[in-house]
Coordinates of C-alpha atoms in Angstrom, one line a residue:
X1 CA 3.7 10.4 -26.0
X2 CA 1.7 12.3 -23.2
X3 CA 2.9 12.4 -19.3
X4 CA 0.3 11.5 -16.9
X5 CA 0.1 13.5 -13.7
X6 CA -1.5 12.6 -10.9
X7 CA -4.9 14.1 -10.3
X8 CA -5.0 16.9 -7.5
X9 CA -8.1 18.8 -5.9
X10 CA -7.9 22.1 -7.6
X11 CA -6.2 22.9 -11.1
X12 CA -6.2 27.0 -11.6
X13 CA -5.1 27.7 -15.4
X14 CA -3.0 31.0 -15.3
X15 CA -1.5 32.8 -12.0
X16 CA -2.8 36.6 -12.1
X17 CA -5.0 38.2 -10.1
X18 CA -8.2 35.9 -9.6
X19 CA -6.5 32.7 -10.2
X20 CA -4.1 33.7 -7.5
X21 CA -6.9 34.2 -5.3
X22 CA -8.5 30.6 -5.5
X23 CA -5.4 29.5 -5.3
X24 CA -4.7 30.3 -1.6
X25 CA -8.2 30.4 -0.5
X26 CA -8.2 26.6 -1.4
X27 CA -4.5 25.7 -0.3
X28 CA -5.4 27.3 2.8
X29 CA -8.1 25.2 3.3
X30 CA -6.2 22.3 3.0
X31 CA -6.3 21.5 -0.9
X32 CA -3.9 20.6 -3.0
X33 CA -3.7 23.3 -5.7
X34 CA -1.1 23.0 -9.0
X35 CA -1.4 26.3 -11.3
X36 CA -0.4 26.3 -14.7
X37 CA 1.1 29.5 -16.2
X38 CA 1.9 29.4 -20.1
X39 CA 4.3 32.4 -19.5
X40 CA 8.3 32.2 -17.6
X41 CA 8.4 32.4 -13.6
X42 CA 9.3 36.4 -12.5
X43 CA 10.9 36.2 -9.2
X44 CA 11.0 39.5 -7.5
X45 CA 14.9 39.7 -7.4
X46 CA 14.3 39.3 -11.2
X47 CA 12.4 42.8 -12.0
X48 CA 14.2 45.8 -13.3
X49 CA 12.8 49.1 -13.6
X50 CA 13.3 50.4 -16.8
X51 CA 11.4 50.1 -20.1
X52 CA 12.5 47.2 -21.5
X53 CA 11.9 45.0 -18.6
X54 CA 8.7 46.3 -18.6
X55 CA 8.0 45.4 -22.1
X56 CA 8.7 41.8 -21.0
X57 CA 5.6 41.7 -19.0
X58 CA 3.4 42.1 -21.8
X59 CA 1.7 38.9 -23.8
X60 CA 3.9 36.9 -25.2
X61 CA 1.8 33.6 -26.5
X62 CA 0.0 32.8 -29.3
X63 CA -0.8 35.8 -31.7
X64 CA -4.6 37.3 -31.2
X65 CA -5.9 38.9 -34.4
X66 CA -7.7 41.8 -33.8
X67 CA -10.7 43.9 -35.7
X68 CA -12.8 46.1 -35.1
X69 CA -12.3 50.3 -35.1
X70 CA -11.6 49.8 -31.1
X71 CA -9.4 47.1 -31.1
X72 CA -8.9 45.8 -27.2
X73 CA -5.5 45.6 -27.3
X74 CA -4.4 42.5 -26.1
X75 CA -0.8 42.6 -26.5
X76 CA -0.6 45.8 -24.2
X77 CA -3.4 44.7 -21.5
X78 CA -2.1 41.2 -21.3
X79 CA 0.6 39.7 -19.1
X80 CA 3.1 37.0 -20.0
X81 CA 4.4 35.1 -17.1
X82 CA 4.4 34.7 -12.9
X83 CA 1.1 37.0 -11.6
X84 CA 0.1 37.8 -15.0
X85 CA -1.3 41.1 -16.2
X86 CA -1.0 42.1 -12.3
X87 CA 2.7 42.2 -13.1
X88 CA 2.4 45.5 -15.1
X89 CA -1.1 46.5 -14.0
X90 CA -0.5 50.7 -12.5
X91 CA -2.6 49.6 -8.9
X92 CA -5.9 51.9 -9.7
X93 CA -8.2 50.2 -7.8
X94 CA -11.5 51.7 -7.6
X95 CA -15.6 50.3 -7.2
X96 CA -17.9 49.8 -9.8
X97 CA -20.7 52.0 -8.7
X98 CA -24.2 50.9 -7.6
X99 CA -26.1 52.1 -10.8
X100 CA -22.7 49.4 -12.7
X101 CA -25.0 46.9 -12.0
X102 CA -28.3 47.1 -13.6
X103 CA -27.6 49.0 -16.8
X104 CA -30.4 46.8 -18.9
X105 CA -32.6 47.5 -15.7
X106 CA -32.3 51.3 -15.3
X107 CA -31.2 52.5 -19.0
X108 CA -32.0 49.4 -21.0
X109 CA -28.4 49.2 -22.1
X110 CA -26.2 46.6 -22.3
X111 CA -26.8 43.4 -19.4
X112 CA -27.7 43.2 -15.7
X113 CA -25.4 41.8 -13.2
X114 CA -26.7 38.8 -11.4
X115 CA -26.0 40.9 -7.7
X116 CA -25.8 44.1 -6.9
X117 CA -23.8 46.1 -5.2
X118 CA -24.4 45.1 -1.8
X119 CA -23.6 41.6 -2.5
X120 CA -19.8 42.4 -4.0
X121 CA -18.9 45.2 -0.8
X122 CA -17.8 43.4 1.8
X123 CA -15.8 41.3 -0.7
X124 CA -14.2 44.6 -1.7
X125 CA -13.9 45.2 2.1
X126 CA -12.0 42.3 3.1
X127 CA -9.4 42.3 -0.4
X128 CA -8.5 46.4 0.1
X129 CA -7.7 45.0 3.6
X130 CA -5.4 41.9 2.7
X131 CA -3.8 43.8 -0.2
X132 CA -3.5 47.0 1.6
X133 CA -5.6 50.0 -0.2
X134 CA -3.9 53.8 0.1
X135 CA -6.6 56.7 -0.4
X136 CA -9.2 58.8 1.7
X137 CA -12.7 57.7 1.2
X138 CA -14.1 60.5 2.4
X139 CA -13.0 62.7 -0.5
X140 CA -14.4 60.5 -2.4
X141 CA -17.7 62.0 -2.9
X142 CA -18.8 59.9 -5.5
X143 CA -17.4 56.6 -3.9
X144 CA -20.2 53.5 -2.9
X145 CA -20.4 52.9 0.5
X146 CA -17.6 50.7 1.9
X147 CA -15.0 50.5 4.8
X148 CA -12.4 53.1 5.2
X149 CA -9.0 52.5 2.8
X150 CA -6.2 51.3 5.7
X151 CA -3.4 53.6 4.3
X152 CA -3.1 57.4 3.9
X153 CA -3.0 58.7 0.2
X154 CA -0.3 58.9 -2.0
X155 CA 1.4 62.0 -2.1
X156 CA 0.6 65.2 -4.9
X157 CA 4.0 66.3 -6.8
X158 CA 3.7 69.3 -9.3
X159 CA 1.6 68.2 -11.9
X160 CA -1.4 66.8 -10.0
X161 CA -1.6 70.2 -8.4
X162 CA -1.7 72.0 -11.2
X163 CA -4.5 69.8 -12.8
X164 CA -6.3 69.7 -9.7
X165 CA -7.2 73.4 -9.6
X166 CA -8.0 73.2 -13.4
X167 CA -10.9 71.2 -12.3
X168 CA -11.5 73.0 -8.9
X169 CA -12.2 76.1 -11.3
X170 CA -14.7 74.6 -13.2
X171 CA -16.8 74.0 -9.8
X172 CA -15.0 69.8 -10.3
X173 CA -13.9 67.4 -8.2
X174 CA -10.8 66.0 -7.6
X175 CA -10.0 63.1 -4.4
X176 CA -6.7 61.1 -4.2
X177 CA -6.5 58.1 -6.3
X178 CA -7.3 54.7 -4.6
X179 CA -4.3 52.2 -5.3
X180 CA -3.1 49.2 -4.2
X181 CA 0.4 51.0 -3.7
X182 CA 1.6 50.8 0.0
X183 CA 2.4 54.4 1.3
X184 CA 3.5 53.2 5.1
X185 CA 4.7 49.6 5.6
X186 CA 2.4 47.4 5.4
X187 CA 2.2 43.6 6.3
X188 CA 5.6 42.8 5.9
X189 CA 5.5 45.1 2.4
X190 CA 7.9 48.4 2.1
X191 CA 6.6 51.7 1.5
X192 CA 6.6 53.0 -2.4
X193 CA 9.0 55.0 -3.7
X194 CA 7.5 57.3 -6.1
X195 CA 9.8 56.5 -8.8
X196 CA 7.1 55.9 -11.3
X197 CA 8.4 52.4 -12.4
X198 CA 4.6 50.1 -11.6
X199 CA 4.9 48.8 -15.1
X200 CA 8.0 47.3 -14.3
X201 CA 6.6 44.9 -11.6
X202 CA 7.5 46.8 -8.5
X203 CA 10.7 45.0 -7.3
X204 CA 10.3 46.2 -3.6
X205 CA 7.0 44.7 -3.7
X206 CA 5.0 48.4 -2.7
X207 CA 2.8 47.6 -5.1
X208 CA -0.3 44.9 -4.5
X209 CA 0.2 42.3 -7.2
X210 CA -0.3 38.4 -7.3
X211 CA 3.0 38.0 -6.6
X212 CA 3.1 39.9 -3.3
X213 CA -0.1 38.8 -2.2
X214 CA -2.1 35.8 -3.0
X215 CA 0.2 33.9 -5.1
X216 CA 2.6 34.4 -2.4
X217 CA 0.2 32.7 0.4
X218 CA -1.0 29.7 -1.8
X219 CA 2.4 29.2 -2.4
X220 CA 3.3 29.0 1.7
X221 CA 0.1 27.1 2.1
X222 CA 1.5 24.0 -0.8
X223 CA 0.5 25.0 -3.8
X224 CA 2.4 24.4 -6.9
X225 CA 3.4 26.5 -9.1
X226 CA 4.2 24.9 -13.2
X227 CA 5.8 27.9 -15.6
X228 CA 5.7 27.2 -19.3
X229 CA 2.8 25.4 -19.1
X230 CA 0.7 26.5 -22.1
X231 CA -2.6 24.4 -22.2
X232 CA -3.9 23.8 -25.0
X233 CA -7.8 22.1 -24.4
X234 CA -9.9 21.1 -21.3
X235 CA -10.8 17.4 -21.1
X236 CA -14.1 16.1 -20.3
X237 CA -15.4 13.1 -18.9
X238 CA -16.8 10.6 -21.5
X239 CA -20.5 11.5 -20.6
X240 CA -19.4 15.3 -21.1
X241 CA -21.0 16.4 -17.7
X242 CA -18.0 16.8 -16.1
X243 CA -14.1 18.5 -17.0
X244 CA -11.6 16.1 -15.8
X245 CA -8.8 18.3 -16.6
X246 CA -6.6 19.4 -19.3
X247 CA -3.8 19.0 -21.8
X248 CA -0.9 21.0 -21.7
X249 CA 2.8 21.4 -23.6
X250 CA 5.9 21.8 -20.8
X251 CA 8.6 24.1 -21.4
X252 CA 10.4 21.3 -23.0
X253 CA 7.9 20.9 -25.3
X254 CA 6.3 17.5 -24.1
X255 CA 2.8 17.1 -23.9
X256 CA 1.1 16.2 -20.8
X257 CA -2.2 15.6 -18.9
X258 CA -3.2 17.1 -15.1
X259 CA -6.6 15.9 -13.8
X260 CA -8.0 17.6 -11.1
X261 CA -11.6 17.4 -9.2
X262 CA -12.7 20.8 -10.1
X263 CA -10.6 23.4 -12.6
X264 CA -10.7 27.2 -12.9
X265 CA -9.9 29.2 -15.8
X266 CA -8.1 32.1 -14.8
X267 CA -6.3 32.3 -18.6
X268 CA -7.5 36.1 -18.5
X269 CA -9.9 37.6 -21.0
X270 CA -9.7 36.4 -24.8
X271 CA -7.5 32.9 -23.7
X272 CA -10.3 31.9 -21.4
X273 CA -13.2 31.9 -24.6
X274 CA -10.5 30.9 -26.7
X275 CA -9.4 27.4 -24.3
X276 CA -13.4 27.2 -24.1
X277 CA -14.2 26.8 -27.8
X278 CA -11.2 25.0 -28.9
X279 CA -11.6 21.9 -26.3
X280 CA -15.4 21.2 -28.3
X281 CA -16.2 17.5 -28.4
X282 CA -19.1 15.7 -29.1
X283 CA -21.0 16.5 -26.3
X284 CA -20.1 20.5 -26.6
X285 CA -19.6 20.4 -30.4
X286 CA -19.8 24.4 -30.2
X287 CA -17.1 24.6 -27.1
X288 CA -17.2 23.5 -23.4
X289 CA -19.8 25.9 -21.3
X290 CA -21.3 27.0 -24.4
X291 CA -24.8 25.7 -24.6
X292 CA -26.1 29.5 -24.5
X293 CA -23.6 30.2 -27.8
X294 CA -22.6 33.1 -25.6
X295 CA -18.7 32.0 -25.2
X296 CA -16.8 34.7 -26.9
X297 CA -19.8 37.1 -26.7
X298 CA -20.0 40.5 -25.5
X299 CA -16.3 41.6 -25.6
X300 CA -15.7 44.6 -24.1
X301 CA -12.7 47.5 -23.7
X302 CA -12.7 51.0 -21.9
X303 CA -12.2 53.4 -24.3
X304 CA -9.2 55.9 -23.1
X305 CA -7.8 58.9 -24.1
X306 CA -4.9 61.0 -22.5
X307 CA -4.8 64.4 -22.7
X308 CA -1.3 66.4 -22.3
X309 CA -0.4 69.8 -21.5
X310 CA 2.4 72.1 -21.6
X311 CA 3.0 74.3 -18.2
X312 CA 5.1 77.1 -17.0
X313 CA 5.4 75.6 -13.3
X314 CA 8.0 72.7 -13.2
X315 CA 5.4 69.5 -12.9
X316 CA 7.8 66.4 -11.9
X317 CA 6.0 64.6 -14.2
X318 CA 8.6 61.5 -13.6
X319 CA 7.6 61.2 -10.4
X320 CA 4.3 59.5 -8.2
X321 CA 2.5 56.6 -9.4
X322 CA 2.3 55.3 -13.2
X323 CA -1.2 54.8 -12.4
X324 CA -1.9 58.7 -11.3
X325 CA -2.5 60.8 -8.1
X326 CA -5.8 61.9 -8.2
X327 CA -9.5 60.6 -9.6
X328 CA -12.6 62.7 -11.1
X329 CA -15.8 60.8 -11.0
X330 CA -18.1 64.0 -11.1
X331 CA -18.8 62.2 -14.5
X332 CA -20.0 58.8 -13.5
X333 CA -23.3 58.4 -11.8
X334 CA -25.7 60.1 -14.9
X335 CA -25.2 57.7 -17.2
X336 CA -27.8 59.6 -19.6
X337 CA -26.0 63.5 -18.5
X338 CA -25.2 63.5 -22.4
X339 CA -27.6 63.7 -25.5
X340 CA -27.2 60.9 -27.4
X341 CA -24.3 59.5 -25.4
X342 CA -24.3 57.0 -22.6
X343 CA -22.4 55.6 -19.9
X344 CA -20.1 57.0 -17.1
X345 CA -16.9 58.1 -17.2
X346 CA -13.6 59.2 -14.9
X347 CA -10.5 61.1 -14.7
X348 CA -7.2 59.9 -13.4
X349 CA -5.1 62.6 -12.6
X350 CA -0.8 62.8 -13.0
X351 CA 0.0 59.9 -14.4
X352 CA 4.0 59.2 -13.8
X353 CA 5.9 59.4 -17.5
X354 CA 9.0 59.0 -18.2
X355 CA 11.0 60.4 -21.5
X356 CA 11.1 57.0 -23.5
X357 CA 8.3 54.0 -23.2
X358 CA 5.2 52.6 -24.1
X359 CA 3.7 55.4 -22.6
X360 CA 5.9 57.6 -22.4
X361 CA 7.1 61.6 -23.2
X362 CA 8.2 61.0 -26.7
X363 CA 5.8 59.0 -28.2
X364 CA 3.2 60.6 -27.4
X365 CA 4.2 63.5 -29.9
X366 CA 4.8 61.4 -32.7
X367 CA 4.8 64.8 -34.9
X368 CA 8.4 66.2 -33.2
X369 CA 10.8 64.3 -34.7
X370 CA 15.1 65.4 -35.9
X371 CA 16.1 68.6 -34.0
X372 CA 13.3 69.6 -33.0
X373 CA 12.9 66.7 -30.3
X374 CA 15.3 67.1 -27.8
X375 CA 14.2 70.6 -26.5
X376 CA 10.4 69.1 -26.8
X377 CA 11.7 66.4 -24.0
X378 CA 13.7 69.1 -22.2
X379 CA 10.2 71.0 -22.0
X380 CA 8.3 68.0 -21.2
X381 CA 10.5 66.1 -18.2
X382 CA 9.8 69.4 -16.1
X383 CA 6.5 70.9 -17.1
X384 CA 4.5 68.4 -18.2
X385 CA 1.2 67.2 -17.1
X386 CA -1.1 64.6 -18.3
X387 CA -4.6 63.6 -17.6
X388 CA -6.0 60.0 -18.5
X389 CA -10.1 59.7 -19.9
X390 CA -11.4 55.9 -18.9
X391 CA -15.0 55.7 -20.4
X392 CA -17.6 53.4 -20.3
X393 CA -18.3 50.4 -23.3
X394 CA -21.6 48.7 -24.0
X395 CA -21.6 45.0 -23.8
X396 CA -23.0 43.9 -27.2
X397 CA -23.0 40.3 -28.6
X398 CA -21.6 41.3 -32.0
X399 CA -18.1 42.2 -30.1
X400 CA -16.7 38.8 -29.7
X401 CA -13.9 36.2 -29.5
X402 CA -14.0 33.3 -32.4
X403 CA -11.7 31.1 -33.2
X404 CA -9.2 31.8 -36.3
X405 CA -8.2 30.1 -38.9
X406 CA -4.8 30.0 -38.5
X407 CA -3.1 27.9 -35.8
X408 CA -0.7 28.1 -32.7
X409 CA 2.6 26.1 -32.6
X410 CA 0.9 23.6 -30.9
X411 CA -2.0 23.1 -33.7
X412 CA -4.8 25.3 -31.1
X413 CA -6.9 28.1 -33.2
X414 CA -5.7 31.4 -32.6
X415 CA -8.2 33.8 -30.7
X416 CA -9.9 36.3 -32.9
X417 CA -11.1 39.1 -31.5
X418 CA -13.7 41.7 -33.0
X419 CA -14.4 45.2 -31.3
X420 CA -16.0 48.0 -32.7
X421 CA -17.3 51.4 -30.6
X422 CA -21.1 52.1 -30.4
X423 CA -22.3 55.3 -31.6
X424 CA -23.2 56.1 -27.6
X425 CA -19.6 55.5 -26.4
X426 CA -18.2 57.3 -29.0
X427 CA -20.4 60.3 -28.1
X428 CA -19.6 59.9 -24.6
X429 CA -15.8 59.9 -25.3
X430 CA -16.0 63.0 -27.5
X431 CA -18.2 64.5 -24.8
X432 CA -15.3 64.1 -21.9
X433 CA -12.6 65.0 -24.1
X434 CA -14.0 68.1 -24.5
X435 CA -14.3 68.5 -20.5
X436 CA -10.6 67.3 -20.3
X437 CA -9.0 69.8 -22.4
X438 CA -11.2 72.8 -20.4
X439 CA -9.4 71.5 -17.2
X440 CA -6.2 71.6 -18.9
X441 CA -7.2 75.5 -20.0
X442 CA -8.5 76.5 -16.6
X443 CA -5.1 74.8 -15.1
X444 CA -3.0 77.1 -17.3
X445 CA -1.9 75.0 -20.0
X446 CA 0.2 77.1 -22.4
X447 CA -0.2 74.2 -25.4
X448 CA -1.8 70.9 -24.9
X449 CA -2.4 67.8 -26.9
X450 CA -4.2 64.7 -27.0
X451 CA -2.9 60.7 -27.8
X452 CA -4.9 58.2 -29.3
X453 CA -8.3 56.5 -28.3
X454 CA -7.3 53.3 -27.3
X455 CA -8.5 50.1 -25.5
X456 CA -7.8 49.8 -21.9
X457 CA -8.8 46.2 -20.4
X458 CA -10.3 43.8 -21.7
X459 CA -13.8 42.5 -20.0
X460 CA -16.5 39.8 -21.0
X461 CA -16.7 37.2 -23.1
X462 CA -17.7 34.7 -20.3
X463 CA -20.6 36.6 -18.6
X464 CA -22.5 35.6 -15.8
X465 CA -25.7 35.8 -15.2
X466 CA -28.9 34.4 -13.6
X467 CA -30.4 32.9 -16.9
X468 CA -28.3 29.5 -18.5
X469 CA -29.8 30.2 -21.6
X470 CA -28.7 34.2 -21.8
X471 CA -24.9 33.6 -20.0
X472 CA -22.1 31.5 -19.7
X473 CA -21.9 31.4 -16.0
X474 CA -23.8 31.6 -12.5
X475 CA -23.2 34.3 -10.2
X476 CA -19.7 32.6 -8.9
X477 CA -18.5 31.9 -12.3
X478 CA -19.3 28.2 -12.6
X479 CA -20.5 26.8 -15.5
X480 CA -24.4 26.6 -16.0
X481 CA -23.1 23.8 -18.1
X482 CA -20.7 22.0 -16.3
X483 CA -20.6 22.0 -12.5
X484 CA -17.0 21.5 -11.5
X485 CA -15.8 23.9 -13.8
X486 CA -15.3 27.5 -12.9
X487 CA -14.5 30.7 -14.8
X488 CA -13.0 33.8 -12.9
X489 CA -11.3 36.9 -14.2
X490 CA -12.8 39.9 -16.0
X491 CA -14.2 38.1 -18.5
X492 CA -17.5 37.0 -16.4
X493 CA -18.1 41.1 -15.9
X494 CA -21.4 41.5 -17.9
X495 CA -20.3 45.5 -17.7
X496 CA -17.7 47.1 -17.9
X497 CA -18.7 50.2 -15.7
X498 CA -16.0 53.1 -16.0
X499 CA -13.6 51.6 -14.1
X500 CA -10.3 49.7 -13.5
X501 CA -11.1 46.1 -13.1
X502 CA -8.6 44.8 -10.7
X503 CA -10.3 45.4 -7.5
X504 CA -13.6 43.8 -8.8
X505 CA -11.7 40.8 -10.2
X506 CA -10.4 39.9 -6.9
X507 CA -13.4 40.5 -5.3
X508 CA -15.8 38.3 -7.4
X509 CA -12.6 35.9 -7.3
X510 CA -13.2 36.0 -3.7
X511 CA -16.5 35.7 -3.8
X512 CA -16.5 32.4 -5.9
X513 CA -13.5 30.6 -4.0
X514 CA -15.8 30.4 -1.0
X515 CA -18.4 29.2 -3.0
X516 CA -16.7 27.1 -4.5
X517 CA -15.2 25.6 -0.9
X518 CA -18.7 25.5 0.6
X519 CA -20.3 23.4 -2.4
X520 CA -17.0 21.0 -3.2
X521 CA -18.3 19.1 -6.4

């Protein structure tokens, strides 16, 4: 038995940051939008800061298998639920650099974006002015050109002090931290607290997130929002040249059908290439948009490493953003500085940690354990500092998403996904660590330490690109294949640059909604 529903304009699959964005860009203009969002709604009044709520906001569908020695992490860089992985995302919000987007061009690495810079800036312009961006642009010497932020920074506590003339000694850079954390009022949004609690979903709503922001205006503007929608394939019409819609399972478990004119898969990274390849038919026996093969290919994953230190000066490491106080970029714009590494890399400075947590004091010292960890933490919760390395991953086809074996509850292959680190990156990585743990001497560390290499973000998989036969996409994320069907998240970035998605997503999701308005299929 499978519930009808009647068709509607626009059908956005997921509710985080870029499907938020089409959302009320097309409610606005007078569409009717339904999204569908596999994971349970998250109403503000709902969030609790503290680690377990946290820990909520992390995936919670199907299982991905992961290979690869630098797995990407989906459990951790996923969300699960209202606004997705916004919900737990830590608001670092810089640019992709100029050089981001002609790698293959200038260094003959990975791919070329189909636009450059100039095309994507006044997109970043007009999001860091709806979410609200808090920085100072003009310390931030390595920073593309772009409009002013239109809040002051975030404040420095202890730590990010300290670290700050670690680098300053070594003739280094540090500027405040561009967030999408509100330090005045702004637009009907309080001020932050600098209680260090992002992860949990910001319940004062200080922190730009889908719910605050875009989800919160499509919803004004009529569009519907479905929780516990998990869909499991993407119809097409019986010619194949068009996506009618798609199949989906309720909360209660019934199956059902939503047509729509035009769709957008905003499922996020790996559940975007996975939906694509598991809705193949007769006329995409490979997977929907896949004519190229390229659904699934170039996975990609910031490799990230945090470096810790011990100090004598009482830090307030509990305190600030989760996402940090300052940025180094000194690192960035020589993508060949290095012998035999390549790409950029940054430093984001005084991280907020708290004793227990993913993240947090005591596990990153896996090695103190009985009586010898509570004075470590009594140590650590005043004079602690930390220091987080996000590096640069090339996009090569061999690091995919396939489909598995093994099934879902709802009989849809599980997503597979295969990431291992290039000899360049990996020489890169070693390269800055080595940088990191000089700033940490020159800042006075008595000991320091380092936590694991691990994937942050998850990007590609779904790249655009000018050429149908060498991407998945155009430029806007639609389907070189199928014209009223659109991709958007960061799995159309065909780099990864050195940076935190977020503000890119948005921006390309920006980008595309009007496109998609102008040119209604």
């Amino acid at each position: 038995m499978v519930t009808v529903r009647d068709k509607v304009d626009l059908l956005v699959v997921g509710s985080g940051a870029a499907g938020s964005v089409f959302a009320a860009e097309a409610s606005a203009a007078g569409k009717q939008v339904v999204l569908l969002e596999a994971g349970p709604a998250r109403p503000p009044g709902d969030l609790v800061s503290s680690q377990l709520w946290a820990r909520r906001q992390k995936w919670g569908g199907a299982h991905v298998e992961e290979e690869g020695d630098h797995r990407v992490g989906h459990n951790f860089n996923a969300g699960w639920g209202t606004g997705g992985s916004t919900m737990h995302h830590y608001g670092v919000w810089p640019r992709l650099h100029e050089n981001d987007f002609r790698t293959f061009t200038e260094y003959g690495r990975g791919l070329d974006w189909p636009f450059q810079y100039a095309e994507l800036r006044p997109y970043y312009d007009r999001i860091q002015a709806a979410i609200g961006l808090s920085g100072d642009a003009t310390r931030e010497r390595w920073r593309p050109p772009g409009a002013a932020y239109p809040m002051p920074p975030v404040p420095v506590f202890g730590q990010g002090r300290l670290i700050a003339a670690g680098f300053s000694r070594l003739d280094l850079h540090t500027a405040p931290l561009p967030l999408a954390i509100n330090t005045i009022p702004y637009r009907g949004r309080p001020a932050c607290l600098y209680d260090g609690w992002c992860d949990a979903g910001c319940p004062i709503g200080a922190l730009g997130n889908a719910q605050t922001v875009f989800l919160a205006e499509a919803l004004r503007s009529g569009a519907e929002l479905r929780n516990g929608a998990t869909v499991t394939r993407l119809l097409t019409s019986t010619d194949g040249r068009r996506v009618e819609g798609v199949e989906y399972r309720s909360e209660d478990g019934v199956q059902q059908r939503q047509y729509a004119d035009v769709v957008v898969l905003a499922a996020f990274t790996v559940q975007n290439a996975r939906l694509l390849l598991a809705s193949a038919n007769s006329h995409h026996p490979r997977g929907l948009a896949n004519h190229s093969g390229l659904v699934g290919r170039y996975l990609m994953t910031h490799p990230a490493v945090s470096l810790y230190g011990m100090f004598d000066a009482e830090t307030q490491p509990g305190f600030g953003p989760t996402g940090g106080q300052l940025i180094n970029q000194d690192g960035y714009d020589n993508k060949q500085a290095v012998k035999d590494a390549y790409g950029s890399f940054q430093w984001i400075i005084a991280n907020a940690v708290k004793p227990n947590g993913l993240l947090g004091i005591a596990n990153n010292r896996a090695d103190i354990h009985g009586a010898q960890l509570k004075p470590f933490l009594q140590r650590a919760v005043n004079h602690l500092g930390v220091m987080t390395l996000v590096a640069e991953d090339i996009a090569l086809p061999e690091n995919r998403v396939e489909l598995s074996s093994r099934r879902d509850a709802f009989g849809v292959p599980l997503a597979r996904a295969v990431h291992n680190q290039s000899k360049p990156s990996a020489a890169l990585v070693a390269h800055a660590v080595r940088q990191g743990e000089a700033v940490l001497d020159a800042a006075g560390a008595r000991e320091q330490w380092r936590g694991p290499q691990a994937g942050m973000h998850i990007m590609g998989g779904t790249v655009m690109g000018v050429d149908p036969a060498k991407s998945v996409t155009n430029g806007y994320g639609q389907s070189h294949d199928i014209e009223n069907l659109y991709i958007a998240g960061p799995g159309l970035f065909p780099g990864s640059g050195a940076v935190n998605p977020t503000f890119t997503i948005h921006a390309l999701a920006l980008r595309a909604a009007e496109h998609l308005l102008r040119n209604w299929p």
